[in-house]
XYZ file of C-alpha atoms in Angstrom:
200
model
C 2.118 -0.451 2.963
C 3.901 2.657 3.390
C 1.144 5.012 2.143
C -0.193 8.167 3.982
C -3.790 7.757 4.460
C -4.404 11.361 5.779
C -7.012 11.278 3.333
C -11.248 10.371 4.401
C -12.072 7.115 3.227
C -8.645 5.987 3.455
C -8.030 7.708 0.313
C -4.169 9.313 -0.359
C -3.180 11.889 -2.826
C -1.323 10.755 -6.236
C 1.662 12.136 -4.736
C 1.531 9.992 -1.877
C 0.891 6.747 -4.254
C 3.544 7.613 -6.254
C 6.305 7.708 -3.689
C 4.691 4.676 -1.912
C 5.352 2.372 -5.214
C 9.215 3.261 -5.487
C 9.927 1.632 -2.040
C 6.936 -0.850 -2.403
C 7.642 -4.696 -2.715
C 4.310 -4.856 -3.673
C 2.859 -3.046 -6.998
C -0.038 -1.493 -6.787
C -2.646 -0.138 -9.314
C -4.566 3.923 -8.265
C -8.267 4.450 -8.899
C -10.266 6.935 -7.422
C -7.927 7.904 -4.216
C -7.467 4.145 -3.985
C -4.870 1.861 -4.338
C -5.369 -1.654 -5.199
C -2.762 -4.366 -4.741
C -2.050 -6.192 -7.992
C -1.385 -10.254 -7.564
C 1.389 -12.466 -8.957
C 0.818 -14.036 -12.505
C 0.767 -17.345 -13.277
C 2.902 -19.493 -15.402
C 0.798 -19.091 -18.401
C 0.393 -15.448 -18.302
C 4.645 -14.598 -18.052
C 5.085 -17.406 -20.914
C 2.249 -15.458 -23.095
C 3.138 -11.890 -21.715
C 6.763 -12.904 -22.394
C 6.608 -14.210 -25.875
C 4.522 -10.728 -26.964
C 7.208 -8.482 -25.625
C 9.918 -10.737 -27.409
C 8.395 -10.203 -30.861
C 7.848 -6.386 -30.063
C 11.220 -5.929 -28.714
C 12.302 -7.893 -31.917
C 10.405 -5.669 -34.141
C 11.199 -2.457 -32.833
C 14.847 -2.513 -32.424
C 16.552 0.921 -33.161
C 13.297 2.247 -34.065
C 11.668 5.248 -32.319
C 9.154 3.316 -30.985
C 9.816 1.125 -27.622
C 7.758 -1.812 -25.833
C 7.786 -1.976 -22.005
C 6.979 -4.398 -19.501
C 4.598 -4.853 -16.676
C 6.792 -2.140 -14.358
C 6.096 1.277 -16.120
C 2.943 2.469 -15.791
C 0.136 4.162 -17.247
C -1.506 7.330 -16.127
C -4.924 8.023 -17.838
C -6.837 10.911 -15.881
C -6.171 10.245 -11.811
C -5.981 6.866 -12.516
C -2.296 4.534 -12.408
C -2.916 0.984 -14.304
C -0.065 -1.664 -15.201
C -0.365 -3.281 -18.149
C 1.320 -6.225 -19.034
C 2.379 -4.530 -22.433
C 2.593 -1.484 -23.909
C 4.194 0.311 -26.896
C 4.918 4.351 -26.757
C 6.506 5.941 -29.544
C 8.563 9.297 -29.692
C 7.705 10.164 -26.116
C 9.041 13.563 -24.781
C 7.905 12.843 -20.946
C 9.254 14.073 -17.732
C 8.057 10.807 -16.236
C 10.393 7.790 -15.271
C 7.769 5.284 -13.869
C 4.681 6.167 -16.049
C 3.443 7.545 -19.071
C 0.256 9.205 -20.970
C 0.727 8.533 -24.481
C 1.061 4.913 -25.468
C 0.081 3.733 -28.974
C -0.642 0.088 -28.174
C -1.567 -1.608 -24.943
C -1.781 -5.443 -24.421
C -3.612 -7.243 -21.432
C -2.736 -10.864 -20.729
C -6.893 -12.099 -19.019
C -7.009 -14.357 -16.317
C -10.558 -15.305 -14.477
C -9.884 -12.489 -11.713
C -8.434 -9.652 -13.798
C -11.243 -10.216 -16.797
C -14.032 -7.965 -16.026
C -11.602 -4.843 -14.934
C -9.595 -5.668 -18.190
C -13.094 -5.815 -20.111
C -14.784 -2.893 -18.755
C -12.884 0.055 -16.181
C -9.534 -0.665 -18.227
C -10.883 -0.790 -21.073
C -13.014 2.421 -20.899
C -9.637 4.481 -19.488
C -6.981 3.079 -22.365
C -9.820 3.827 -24.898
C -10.338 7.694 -23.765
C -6.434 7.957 -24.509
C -5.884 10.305 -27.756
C -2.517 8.291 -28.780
C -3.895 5.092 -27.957
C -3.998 2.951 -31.368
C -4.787 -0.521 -30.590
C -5.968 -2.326 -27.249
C -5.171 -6.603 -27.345
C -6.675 -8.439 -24.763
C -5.099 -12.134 -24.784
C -6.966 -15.047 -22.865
C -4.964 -17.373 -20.885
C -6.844 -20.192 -19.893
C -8.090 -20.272 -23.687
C -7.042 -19.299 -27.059
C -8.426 -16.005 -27.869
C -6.949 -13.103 -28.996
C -9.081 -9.725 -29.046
C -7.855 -6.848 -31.098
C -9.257 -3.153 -30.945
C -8.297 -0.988 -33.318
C -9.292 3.195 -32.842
C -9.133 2.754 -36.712
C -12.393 0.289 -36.663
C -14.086 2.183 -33.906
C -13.151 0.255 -31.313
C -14.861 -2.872 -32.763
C -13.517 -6.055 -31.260
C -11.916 -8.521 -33.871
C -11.163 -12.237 -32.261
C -8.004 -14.624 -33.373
C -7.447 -18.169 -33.007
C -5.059 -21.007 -33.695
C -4.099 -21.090 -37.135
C -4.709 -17.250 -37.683
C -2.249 -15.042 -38.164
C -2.832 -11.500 -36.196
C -1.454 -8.480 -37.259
C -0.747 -5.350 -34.909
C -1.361 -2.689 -36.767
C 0.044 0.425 -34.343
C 3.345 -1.207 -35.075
C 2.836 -3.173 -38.073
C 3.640 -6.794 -35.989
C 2.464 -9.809 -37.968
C 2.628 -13.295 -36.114
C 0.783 -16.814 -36.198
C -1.475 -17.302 -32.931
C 0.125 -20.208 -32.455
C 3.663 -17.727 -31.318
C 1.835 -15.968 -28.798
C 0.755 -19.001 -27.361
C 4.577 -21.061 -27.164
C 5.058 -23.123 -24.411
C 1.367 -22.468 -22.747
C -0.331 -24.972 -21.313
C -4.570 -25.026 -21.721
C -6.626 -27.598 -23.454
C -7.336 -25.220 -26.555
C -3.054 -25.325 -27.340
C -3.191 -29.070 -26.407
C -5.856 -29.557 -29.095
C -4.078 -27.929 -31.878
C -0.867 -28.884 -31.403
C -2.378 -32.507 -31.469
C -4.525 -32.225 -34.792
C -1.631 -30.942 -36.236
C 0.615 -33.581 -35.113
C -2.225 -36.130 -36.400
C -2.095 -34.709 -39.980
C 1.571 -34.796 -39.895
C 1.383 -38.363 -39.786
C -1.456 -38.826 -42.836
């Protein structure tokens, strides 16, 4: 890496991380003076991460709000995070590569990511005052968690066959959309019950 670490600890300043991920190959998420390399994403995770920001995108066209990829990040205290998806609306920010103020934030879950997702990110996106809704999709399953500020943070779970609506934006979709083209035995399931009913 091409990071200072001056710092005790092998800490380095936000400045220093900052600079370090504009020539970086490698992206790299800030907690605590630390910085933690993020890995690459499988198959299922771009397809589901993919097919969210396509229906945002979609939604949101010459409106003031805007949806943005896993490359802009956010800042919540000291911390830097990535999130696979995120929503900000009517931003006036100084900031090219991160922002403070998003209204909706979407995490795609693998087995190594889940209890960060679940617990430190969940804790930092929830302590932001613009912050609306927090989705938390499963990729190795079918399960989509929603929390809403509106609800108190209470987590609300979708399936296949539901229909989940995102309420910062007003997005309404089928499951089943978020889930095109993934491959885990949950989608296999459905999309074969269905096709045996198709055929009563």
């Amino acid at each position: 890496m091409s990071y200072n670490t001056q710092l005790k600890d092998n800490r380095i300043s936000i400045q220093d991380y900052l600079e370090g991920e504009l020539i970086s190959e490698v992206k790299h998420e800030y907690r605590d003076g630390y910085v933690y390399a993020m890995a690459g994403a499988s198959r299922n995770h771009e397809r589901i991460t993919g097919n969210v920001f396509a229906e945002i995108r979609n939604l949101l066209k010459n409106k003031p709000c805007e949806p943005f990829s896993s490359d802009l990040k956010i800042k919540v205290g000291d911390s830097f995070f990535y999130p696979d998806v995120m929503v900000v609306c009517e931003e006036q920010s100084a900031h090219d590569y991160y922002t403070e103020s998003p209204v909706m934030i979407v995490e795609v879950i693998s087995r190594s990511s889940r209890k960060m997702d679940e617990t430190t990110k969940r804790k930092a996106y929830q302590s932001l005052p613009s912050l609306q809704e927090y989705i938390l999709i499963e990729q190795d399953i079918v399960d989509v968690e929603v929390c809403r500020k509106s609800e108190g943070w209470v987590s609300r779970h979708f399936f296949m066959g539901d229909t989940v609506t995102f309420e910062a934006i007003g997005l309404t979709l089928p499951v089943e959309e978020i889930y095109d083209r993934v491959e885990n035995e949950d989608v296999r399931s459905f999309l074969q019950e269905r096709a045996q009913q198709q055929l009563l």
